[in-house]
PDB file of C-alpha atoms and ligand atoms in Angstrom:
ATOM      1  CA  UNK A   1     -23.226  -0.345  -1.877  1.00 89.00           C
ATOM      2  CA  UNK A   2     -19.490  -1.358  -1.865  1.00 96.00           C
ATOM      3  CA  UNK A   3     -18.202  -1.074   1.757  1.00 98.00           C
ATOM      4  CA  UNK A   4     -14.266  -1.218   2.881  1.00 98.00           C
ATOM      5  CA  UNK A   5     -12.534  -3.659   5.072  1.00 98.00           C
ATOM      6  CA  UNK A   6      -9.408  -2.677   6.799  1.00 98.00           C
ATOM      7  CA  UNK A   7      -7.626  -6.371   5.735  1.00 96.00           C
ATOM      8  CA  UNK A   8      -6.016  -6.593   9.384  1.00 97.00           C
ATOM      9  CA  UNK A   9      -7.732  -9.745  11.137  1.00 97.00           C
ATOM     10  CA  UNK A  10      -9.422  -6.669  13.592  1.00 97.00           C
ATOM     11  CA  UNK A  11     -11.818  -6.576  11.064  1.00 98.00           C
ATOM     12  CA  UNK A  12     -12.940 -10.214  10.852  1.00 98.00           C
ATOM     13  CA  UNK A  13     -15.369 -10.260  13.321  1.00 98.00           C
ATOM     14  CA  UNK A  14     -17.176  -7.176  12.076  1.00 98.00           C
ATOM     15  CA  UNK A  15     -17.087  -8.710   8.426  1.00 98.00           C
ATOM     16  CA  UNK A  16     -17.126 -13.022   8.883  1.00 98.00           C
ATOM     17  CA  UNK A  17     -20.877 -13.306   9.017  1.00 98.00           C
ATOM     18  CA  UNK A  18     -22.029  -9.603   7.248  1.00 98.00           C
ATOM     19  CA  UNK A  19     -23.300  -9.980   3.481  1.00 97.00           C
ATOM     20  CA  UNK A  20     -21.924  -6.917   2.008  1.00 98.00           C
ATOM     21  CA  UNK A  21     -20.002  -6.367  -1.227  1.00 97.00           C
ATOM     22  CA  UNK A  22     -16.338  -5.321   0.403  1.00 98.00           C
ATOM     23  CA  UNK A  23     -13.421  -3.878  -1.435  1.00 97.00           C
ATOM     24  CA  UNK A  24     -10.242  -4.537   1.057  1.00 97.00           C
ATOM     25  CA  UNK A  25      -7.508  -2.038   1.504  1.00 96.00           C
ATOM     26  CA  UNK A  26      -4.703  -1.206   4.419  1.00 96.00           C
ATOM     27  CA  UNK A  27      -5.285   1.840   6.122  1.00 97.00           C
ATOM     28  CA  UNK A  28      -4.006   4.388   3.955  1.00 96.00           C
ATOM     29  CA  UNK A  29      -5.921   2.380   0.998  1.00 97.00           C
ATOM     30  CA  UNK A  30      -9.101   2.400   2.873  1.00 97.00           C
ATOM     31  CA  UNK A  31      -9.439   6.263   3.297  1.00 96.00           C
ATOM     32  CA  UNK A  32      -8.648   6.822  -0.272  1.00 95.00           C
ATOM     33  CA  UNK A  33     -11.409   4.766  -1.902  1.00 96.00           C
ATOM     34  CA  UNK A  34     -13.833   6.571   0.082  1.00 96.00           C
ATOM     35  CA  UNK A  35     -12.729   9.393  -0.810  1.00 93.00           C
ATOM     36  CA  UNK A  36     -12.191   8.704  -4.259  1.00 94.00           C
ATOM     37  CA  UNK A  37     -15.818   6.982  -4.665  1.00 93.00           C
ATOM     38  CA  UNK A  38     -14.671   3.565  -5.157  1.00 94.00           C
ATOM     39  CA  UNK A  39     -16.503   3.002  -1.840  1.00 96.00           C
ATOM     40  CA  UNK A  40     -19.799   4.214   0.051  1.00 94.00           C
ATOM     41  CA  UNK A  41     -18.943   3.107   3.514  1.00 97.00           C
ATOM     42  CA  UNK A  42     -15.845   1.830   5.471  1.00 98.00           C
ATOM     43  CA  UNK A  43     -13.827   2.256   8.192  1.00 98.00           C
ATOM     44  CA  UNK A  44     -10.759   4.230   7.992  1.00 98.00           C
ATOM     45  CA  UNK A  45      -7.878   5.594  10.325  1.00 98.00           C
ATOM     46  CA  UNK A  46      -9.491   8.345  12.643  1.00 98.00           C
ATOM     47  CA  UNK A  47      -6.648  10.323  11.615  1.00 98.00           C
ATOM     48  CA  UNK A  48      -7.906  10.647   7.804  1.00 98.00           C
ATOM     49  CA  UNK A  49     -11.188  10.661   8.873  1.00 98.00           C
ATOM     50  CA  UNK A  50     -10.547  13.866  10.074  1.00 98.00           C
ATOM     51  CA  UNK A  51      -8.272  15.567   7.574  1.00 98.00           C
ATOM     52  CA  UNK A  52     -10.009  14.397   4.524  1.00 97.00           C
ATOM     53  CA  UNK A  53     -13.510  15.259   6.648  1.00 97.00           C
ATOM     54  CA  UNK A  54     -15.382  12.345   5.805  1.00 97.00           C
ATOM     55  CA  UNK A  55     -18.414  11.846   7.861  1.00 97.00           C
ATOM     56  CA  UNK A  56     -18.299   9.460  11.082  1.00 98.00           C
ATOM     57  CA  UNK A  57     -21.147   7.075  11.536  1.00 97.00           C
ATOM     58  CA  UNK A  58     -20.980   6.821  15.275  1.00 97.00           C
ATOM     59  CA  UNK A  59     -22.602   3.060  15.466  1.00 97.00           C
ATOM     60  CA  UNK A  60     -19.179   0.547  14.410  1.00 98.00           C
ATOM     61  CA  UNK A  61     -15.510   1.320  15.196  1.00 98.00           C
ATOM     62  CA  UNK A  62     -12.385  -0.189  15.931  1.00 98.00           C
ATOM     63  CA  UNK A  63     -11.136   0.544  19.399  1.00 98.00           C
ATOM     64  CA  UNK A  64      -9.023  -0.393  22.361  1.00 98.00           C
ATOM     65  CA  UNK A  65      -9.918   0.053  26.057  1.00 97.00           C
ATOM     66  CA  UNK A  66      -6.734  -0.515  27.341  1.00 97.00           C
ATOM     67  CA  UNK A  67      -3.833  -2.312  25.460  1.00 97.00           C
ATOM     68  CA  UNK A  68      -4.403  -3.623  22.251  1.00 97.00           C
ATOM     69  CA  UNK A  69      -1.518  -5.829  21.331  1.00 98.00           C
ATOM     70  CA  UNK A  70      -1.657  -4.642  17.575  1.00 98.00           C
ATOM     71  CA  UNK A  71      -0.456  -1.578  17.626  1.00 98.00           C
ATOM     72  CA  UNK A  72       3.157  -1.550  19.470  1.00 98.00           C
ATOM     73  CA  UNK A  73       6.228   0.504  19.854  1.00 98.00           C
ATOM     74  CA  UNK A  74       8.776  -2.614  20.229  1.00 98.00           C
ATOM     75  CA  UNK A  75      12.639  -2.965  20.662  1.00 98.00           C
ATOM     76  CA  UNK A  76      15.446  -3.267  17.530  1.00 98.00           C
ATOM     77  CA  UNK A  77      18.489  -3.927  17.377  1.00 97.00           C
ATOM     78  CA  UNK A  78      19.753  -1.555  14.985  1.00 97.00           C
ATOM     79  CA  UNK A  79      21.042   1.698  15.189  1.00 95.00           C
ATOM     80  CA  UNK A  80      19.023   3.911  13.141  1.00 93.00           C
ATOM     81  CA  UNK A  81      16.734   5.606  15.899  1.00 96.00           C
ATOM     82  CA  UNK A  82      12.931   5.082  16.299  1.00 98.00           C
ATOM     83  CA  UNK A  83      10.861   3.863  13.226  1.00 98.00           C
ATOM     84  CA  UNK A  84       7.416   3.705  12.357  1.00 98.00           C
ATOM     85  CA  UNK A  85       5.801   1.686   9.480  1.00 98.00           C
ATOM     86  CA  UNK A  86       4.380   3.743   6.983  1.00 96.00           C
ATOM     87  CA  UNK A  87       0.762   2.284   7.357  1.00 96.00           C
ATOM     88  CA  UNK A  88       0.543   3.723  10.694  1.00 98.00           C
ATOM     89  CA  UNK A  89      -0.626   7.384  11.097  1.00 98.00           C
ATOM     90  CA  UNK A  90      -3.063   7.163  14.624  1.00 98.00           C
ATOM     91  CA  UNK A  91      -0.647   5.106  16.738  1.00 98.00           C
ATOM     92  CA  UNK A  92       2.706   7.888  15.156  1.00 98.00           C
ATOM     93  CA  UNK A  93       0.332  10.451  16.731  1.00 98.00           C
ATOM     94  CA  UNK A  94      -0.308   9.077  20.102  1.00 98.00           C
ATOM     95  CA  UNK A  95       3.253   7.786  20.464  1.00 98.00           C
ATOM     96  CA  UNK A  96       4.360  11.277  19.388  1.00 98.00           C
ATOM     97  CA  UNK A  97       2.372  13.541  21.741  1.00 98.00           C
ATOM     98  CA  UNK A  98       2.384  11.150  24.472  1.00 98.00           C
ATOM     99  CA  UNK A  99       5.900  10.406  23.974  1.00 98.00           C
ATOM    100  CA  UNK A 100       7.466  12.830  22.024  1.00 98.00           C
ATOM    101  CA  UNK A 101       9.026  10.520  19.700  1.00 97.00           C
ATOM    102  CA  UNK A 102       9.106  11.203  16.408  1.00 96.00           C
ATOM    103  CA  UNK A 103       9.937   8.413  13.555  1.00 98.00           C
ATOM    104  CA  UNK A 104      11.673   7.665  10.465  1.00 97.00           C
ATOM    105  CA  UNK A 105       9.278   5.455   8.155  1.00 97.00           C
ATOM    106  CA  UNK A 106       9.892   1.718   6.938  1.00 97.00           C
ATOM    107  CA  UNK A 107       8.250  -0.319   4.901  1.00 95.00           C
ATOM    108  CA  UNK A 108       9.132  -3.986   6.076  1.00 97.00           C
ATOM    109  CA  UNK A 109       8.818  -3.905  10.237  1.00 97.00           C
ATOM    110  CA  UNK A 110      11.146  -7.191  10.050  1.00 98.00           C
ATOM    111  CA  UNK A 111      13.610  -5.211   8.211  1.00 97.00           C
ATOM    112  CA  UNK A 112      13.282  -2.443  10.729  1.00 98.00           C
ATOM    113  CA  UNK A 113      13.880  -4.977  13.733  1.00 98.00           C
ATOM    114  CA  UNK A 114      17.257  -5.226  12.602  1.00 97.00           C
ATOM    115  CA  UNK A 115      17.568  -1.666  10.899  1.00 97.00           C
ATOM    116  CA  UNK A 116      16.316   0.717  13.780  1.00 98.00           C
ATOM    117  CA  UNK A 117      16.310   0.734  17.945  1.00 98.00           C
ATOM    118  CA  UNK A 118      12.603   0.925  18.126  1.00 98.00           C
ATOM    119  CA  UNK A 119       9.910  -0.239  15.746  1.00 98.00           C
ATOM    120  CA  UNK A 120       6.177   0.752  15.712  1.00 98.00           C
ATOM    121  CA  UNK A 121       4.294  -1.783  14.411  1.00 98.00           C
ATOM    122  CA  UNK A 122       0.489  -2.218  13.750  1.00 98.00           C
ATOM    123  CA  UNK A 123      -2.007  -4.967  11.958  1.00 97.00           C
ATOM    124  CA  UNK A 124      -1.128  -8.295  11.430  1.00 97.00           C
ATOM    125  CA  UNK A 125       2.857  -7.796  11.925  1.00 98.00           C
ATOM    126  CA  UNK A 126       2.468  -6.379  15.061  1.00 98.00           C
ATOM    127  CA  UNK A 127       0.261  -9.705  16.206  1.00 98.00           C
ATOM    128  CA  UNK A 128       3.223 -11.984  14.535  1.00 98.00           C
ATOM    129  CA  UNK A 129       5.763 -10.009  16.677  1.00 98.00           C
ATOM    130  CA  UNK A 130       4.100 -10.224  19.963  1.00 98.00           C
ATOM    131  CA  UNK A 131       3.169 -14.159  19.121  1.00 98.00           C
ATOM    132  CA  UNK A 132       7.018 -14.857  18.454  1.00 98.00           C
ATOM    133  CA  UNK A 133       8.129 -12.585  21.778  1.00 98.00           C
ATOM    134  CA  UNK A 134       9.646  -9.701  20.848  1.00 98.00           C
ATOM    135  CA  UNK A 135       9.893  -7.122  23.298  1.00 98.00           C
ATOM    136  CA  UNK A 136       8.061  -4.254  22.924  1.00 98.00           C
ATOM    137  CA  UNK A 137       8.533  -0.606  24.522  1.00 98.00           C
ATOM    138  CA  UNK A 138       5.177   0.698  24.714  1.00 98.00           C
ATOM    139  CA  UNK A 139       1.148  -0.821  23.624  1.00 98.00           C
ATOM    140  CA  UNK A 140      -0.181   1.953  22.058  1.00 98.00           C
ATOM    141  CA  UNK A 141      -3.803   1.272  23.428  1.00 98.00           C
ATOM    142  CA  UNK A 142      -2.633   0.869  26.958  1.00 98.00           C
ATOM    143  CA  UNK A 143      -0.605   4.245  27.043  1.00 98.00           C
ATOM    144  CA  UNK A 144      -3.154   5.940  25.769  1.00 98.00           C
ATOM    145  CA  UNK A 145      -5.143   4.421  28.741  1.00 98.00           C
ATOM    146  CA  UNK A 146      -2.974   5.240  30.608  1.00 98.00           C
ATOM    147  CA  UNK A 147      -2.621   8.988  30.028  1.00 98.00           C
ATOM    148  CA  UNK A 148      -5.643  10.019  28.708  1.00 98.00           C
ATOM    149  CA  UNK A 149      -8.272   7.415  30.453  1.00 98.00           C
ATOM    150  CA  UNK A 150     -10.260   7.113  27.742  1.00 97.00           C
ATOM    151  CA  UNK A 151     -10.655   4.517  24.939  1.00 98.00           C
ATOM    152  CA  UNK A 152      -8.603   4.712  21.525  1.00 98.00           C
ATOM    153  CA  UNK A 153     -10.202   4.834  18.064  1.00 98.00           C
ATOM    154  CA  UNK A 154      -8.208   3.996  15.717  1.00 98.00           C
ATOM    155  CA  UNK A 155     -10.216   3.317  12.736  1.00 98.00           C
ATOM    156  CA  UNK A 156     -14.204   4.971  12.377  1.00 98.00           C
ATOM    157  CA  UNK A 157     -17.210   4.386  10.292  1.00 98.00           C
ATOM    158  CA  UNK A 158     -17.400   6.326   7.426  1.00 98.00           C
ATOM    159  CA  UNK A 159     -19.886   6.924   4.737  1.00 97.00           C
ATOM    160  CA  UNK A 160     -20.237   9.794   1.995  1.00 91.00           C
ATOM    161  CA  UNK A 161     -23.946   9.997   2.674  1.00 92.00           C
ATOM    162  CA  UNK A 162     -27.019   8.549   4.250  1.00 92.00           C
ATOM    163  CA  UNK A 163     -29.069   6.026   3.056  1.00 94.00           C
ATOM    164  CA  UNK A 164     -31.448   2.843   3.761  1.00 95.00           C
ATOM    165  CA  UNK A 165     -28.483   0.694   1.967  1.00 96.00           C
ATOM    166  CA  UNK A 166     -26.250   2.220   4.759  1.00 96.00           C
ATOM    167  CA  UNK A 167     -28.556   1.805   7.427  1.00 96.00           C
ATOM    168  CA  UNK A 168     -28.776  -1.977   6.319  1.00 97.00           C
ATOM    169  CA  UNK A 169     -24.624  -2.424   5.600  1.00 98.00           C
ATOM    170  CA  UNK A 170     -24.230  -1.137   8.935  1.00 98.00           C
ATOM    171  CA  UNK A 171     -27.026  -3.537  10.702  1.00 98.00           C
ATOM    172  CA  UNK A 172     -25.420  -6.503   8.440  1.00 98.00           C
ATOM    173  CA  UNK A 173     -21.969  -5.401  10.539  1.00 98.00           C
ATOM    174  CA  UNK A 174     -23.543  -5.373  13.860  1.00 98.00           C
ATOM    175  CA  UNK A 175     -25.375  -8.388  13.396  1.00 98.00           C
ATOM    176  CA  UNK A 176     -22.152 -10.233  12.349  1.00 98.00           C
ATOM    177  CA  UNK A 177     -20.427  -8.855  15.817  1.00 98.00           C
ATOM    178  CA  UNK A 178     -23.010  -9.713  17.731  1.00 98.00           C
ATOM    179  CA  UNK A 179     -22.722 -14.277  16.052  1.00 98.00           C
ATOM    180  CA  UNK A 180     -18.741 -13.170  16.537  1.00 98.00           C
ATOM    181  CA  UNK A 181     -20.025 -12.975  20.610  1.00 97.00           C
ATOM    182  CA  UNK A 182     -21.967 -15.660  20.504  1.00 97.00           C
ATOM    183  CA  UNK A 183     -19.169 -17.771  19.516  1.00 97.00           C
ATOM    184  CA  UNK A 184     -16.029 -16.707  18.709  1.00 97.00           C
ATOM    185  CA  UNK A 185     -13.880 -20.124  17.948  1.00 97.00           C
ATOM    186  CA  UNK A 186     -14.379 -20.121  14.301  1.00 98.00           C
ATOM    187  CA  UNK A 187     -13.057 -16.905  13.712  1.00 98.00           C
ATOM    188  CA  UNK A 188     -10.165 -17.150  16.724  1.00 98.00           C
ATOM    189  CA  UNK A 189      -9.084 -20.638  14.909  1.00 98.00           C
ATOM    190  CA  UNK A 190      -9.146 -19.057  10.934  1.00 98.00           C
ATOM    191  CA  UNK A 191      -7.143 -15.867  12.286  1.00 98.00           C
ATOM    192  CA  UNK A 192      -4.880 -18.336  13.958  1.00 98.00           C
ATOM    193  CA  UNK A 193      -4.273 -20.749  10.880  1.00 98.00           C
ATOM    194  CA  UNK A 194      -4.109 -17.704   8.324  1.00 97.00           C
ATOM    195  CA  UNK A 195      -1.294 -15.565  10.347  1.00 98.00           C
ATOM    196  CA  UNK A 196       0.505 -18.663  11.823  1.00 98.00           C
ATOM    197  CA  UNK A 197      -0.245 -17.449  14.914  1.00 98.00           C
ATOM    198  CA  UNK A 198      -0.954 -18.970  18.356  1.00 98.00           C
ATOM    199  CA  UNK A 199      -4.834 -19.591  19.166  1.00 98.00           C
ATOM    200  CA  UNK A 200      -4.203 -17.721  22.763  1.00 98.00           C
ATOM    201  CA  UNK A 201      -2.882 -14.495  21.308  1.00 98.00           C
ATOM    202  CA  UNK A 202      -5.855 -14.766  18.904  1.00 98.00           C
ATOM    203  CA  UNK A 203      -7.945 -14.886  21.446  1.00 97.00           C
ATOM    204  CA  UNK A 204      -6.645 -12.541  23.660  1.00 97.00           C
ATOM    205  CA  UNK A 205      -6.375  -9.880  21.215  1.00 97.00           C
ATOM    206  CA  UNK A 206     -10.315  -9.961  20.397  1.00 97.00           C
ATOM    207  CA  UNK A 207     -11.152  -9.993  23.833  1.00 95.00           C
ATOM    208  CA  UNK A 208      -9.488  -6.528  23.857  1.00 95.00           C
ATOM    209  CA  UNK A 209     -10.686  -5.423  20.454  1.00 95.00           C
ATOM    210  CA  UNK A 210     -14.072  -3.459  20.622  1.00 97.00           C
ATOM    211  CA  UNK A 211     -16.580  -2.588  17.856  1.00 98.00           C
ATOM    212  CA  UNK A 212     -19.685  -1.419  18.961  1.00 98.00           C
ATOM    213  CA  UNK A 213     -19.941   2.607  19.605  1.00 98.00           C
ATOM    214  CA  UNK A 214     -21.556   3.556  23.187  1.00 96.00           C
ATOM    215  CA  UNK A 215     -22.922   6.405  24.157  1.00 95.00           C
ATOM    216  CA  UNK A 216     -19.886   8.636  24.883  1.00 97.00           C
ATOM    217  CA  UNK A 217     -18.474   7.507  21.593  1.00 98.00           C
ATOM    218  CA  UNK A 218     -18.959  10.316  19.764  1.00 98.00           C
ATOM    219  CA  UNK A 219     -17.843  12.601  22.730  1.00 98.00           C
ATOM    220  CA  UNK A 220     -14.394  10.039  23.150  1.00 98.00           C
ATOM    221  CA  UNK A 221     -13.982  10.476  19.657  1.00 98.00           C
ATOM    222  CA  UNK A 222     -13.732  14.043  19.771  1.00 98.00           C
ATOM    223  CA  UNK A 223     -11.735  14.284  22.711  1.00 98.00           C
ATOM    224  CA  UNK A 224      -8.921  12.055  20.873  1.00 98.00           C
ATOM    225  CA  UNK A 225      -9.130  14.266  17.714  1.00 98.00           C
ATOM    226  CA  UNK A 226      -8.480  17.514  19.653  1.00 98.00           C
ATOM    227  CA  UNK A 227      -5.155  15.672  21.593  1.00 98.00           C
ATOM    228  CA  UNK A 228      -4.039  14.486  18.353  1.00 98.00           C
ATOM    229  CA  UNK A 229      -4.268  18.049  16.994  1.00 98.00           C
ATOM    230  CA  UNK A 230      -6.401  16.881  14.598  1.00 98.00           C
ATOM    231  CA  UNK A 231      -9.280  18.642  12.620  1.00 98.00           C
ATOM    232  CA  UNK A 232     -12.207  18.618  14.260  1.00 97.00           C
ATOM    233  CA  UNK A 233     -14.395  15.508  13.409  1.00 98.00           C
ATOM    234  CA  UNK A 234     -17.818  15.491  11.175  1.00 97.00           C
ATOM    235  CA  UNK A 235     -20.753  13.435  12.126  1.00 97.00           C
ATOM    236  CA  UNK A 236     -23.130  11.891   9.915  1.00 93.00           C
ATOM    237  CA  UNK A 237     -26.629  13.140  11.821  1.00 75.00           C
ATOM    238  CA  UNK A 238     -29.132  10.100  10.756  1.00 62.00           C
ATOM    239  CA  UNK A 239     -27.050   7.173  12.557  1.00 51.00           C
ATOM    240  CA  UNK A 240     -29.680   5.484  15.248  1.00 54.00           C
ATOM    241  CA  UNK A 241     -31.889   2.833  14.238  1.00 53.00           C
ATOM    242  CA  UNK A 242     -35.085   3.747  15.155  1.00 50.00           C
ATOM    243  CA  UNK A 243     -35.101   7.085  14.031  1.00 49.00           C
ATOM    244  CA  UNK A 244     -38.193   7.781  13.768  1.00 39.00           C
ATOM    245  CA  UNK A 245     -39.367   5.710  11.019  1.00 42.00           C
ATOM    246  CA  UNK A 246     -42.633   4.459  12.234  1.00 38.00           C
TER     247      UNK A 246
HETATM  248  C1  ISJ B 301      -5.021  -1.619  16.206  1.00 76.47           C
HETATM  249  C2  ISJ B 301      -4.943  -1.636  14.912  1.00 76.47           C
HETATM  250  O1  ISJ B 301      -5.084  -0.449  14.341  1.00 76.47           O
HETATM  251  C3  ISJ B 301      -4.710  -0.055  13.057  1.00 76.47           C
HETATM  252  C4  ISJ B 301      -3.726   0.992  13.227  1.00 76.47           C
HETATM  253  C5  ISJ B 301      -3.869   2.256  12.760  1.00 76.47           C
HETATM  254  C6  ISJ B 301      -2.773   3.269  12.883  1.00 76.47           C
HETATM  255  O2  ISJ B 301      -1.897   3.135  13.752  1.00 76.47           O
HETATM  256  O3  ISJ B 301      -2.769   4.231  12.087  1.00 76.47           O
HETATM  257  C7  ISJ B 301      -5.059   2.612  12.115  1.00 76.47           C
HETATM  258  C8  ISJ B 301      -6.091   1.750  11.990  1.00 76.47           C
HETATM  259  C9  ISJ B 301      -6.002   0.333  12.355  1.00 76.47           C
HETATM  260  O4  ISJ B 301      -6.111  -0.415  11.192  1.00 76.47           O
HETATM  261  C10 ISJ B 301      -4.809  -2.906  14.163  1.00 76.47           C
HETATM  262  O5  ISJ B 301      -4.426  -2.909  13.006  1.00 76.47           O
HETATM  263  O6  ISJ B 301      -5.159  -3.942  14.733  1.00 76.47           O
END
């Protein structure tokens, strides 16, 4: 059972304490070793969840209820027009529809600071920006808020099929949110030392970041699919705990 990590620091809390066997990957990465096999179970950008119709375990996600701080549209100085980097394919959607902006793609966001008027930024680059102050236009989570009043998904759960190896990957996950509650410092202070960024923002963005699925997950998931003009979602059917088994 090989399961895939997003490698933005959203993903530490669902992964600090969980003994899995992970295979690490940005977002566009992460969708295509699921799909290719290299992986059982992940999380992957809602976006390619949907087009490559790869079946949503409703249980783990990661999600913003308001603004998110690492995914934002933020000022350049440059004259190129708006620019996106080319990890990003949920937060290009919202700030398209919502916005109707539509961007050019670059590969270094620091580059584009310089290069373009408006960067969108998301991951770890986007947590370094807001840490060192620059402006930003729009937070993607909080105009989506905003607008649409529900919460944002921007990566899901995953897996090819169901299994008892899933069932107990996904259980390691929860379990390792649920010590992450308990007591967040250690993983606020190693996200802090490894991205050279300030304990506070650290802090501040996991108190924004959720993980665990409620019950109108499924139904907020679908909702964001059909805005994004998106196709529409699959769901994997044996996803509750006690289904059952007694
Ligand atoms: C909010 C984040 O979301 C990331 C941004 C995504 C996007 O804009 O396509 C997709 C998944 C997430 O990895 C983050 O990296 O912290």
């Amino acid at each position: 059972m090989r399961v895939v990590r997003i490698k933005y620091a959203h993903s530490e809390p669902l992964f600090w304490r969980a003994r899995l066997e992970v295979v690490e990957g940005g977002n566009l990465e992460a969708a295509r070793l699921i799909a290719d096999c290299a992986a059982d179970l992940g999380f992957v950008p809602i976006t390619l969840a949907a087009e490559l119709g790869l079946p949503i375990v409703p249980r783990l996600a990661i999600y913003a209820v308001g603004p998110i701080i690492s995914a934002r549209l933020f000022e350049g100085k440059g004259e190129k027009g708006p620019c996106a980097v080319s990890e990003t394919t949920v937060s290009a959607r919202v700030v398209s529809r919502l916005m109707g902006i539509s961007f050019r793609r670059v590969e270094d966001p620091w580059r584009g600071l310089e290069e373009c008027s408006q960067v969108l930024a998301v991951g770890d680059d986007a947590l370094k920006m807001a840490d060192v102050g620059v402006r930003h236009i729009v937070d993607v989570g909080e105009l989506w808020w905003e607008r649409v009043g529900t919460p944002l998904f921007f990566a899901v759960l995953v897996a090819r099929r169901w299994s008892r190896d899933v069932e107990a990957a996904v259980e390691e996950m929860e379990n390792s949110v649920a010590m992450f509650y308990e007591n967040p410092v250690p993983v606020v202070e190693a996200v802090s030392r490894r991205l050279g960024v300030s304990k506070s923002l650290v802090e501040e963005y996991f108190r924004r970041s959720r993980y665990l699925v409620g019950p109108d997950g499924v139904e907020h998931m679908r909702r964001e699919a059909e805005i994004l003009g998106l196709p529409p979602l699959r769901f994997l059917e044996a996803h509750s705990p006690d289904k059952g088994l007694l």
